[in-house]
Amino acid sequence: QVQLVESGGGLVQAGGSLRLSCAASGRTFSNYAMAWFRQAPGKERAFVAHIGWIGDTYYADSVKGRFTISRDNAKNTVYLQMNSLKPEDTAVYYCAARRTVVPGVLGSEYDYWGQGTQVTVSS
């Protein structure tokens, strides 16, 4: 069983930056693929980025070049550095873990979810 706790959300002006953190319980964190998803009001949950156990990453086109996902296996933590934020990035951001080293882009592929953290970008 893995528990995920996100932090770092908040209100920021367009063009600003935020760093989200996701702390995971469990001693086998390094064996899990990790991802960030987001859900804007009235929209379905959408893939943002994922990272495999060796640090391989993949991003949604909408965030490529602006967001960076990383992980620190010693701290059981995954991060999402968000730069050049836009109002359309406003959403609840969720951390997810998958019981495999191979990441995916579908929410249904992930086994554990955090409670979410709100990111609001003002224009």
XYZ file of C-alpha atoms in Angstrom:
123
model
C 0.000 0.000 0.000
C 1.293 3.432 -0.921
C 0.023 6.737 0.417
C 0.681 9.919 -1.529
C 0.536 13.449 -0.144
C 0.852 16.444 -2.460
C 1.918 19.932 -1.426
C 3.082 23.175 -2.990
C -0.036 24.380 -4.736
C -1.246 27.954 -4.500
C -2.118 31.144 -6.302
C 0.390 32.609 -8.740
C 0.326 35.217 -11.489
C 0.704 34.252 -15.116
C 4.362 33.799 -15.971
C 5.207 32.718 -12.462
C 6.461 29.407 -11.088
C 5.450 26.803 -8.554
C 6.980 23.529 -7.435
C 4.697 20.711 -6.420
C 5.890 17.880 -4.216
C 4.440 14.431 -3.678
C 5.663 12.479 -0.679
C 5.104 8.732 -0.820
C 5.025 6.204 1.971
C 6.489 2.756 1.564
C 9.979 1.353 1.191
C 9.785 0.389 -2.486
C 9.194 3.838 -3.926
C 11.944 3.365 -6.468
C 10.013 0.462 -8.020
C 7.025 2.638 -8.859
C 6.399 4.719 -11.926
C 5.092 8.145 -10.901
C 2.970 10.700 -12.673
C 1.159 13.980 -12.344
C -2.359 14.524 -13.636
C -4.591 17.553 -13.394
C -8.288 18.299 -13.487
C -9.653 21.718 -14.350
C -13.204 22.741 -13.406
C -15.719 21.110 -15.711
C -13.074 19.067 -17.492
C -11.862 15.499 -17.311
C -8.642 14.536 -15.585
C -5.683 14.980 -17.929
C -2.159 13.570 -18.018
C 0.626 16.072 -17.314
C 3.899 14.159 -16.963
C 5.374 10.856 -15.852
C 8.714 9.512 -14.720
C 10.032 5.967 -14.627
C 12.251 4.427 -12.008
C 15.435 5.329 -13.877
C 14.313 8.908 -14.405
C 12.973 8.662 -17.930
C 10.334 11.337 -18.449
C 7.444 12.134 -20.755
C 5.239 15.228 -20.955
C 1.922 16.289 -22.350
C 2.369 18.661 -25.283
C 0.609 21.428 -23.362
C 3.334 21.562 -20.701
C 6.417 20.474 -22.630
C 9.250 22.940 -22.187
C 7.597 24.595 -19.181
C 7.178 21.797 -16.642
C 9.812 19.401 -15.308
C 9.092 16.197 -13.416
C 11.788 14.693 -11.208
C 12.128 12.210 -8.381
C 14.321 11.697 -5.353
C 14.123 8.019 -4.443
C 16.070 8.588 -1.223
C 13.341 10.978 -0.066
C 10.431 9.007 -1.557
C 9.363 12.198 -3.297
C 8.412 13.234 -6.804
C 8.374 16.859 -7.907
C 6.753 18.942 -10.599
C 8.524 22.210 -11.339
C 6.121 24.470 -13.204
C 7.476 27.557 -14.959
C 5.893 30.133 -17.261
C 2.499 29.311 -15.832
C -0.613 30.216 -17.790
C -4.211 30.694 -16.642
C -5.114 27.498 -18.489
C -2.822 25.598 -16.102
C -5.334 26.263 -13.325
C -6.467 22.900 -11.972
C -6.252 20.469 -9.106
C -3.011 18.561 -9.551
C -2.827 14.919 -8.528
C 0.140 12.677 -7.941
C -0.212 9.029 -8.944
C 1.839 5.861 -8.505
C 1.872 2.726 -10.598
C 3.052 -0.683 -9.347
C 5.511 -1.072 -12.171
C 8.662 0.653 -13.332
C 7.045 1.408 -16.705
C 5.009 4.626 -16.657
C 1.815 5.312 -18.608
C -0.358 8.227 -19.679
C -3.771 6.909 -18.668
C -5.190 7.472 -15.226
C -6.565 3.935 -15.239
C -2.988 2.613 -15.347
C -2.202 4.006 -11.909
C -2.901 2.257 -8.638
C -2.538 4.988 -6.016
C -3.566 8.633 -5.932
C -3.006 11.609 -3.706
C -5.726 13.953 -2.526
C -4.732 16.720 -4.922
C -3.410 20.243 -4.559
C -4.987 23.342 -6.082
C -3.011 25.466 -8.516
C -4.566 28.754 -9.573
C -2.928 31.009 -12.155
C -4.296 34.521 -12.438
C -4.087 36.570 -15.617
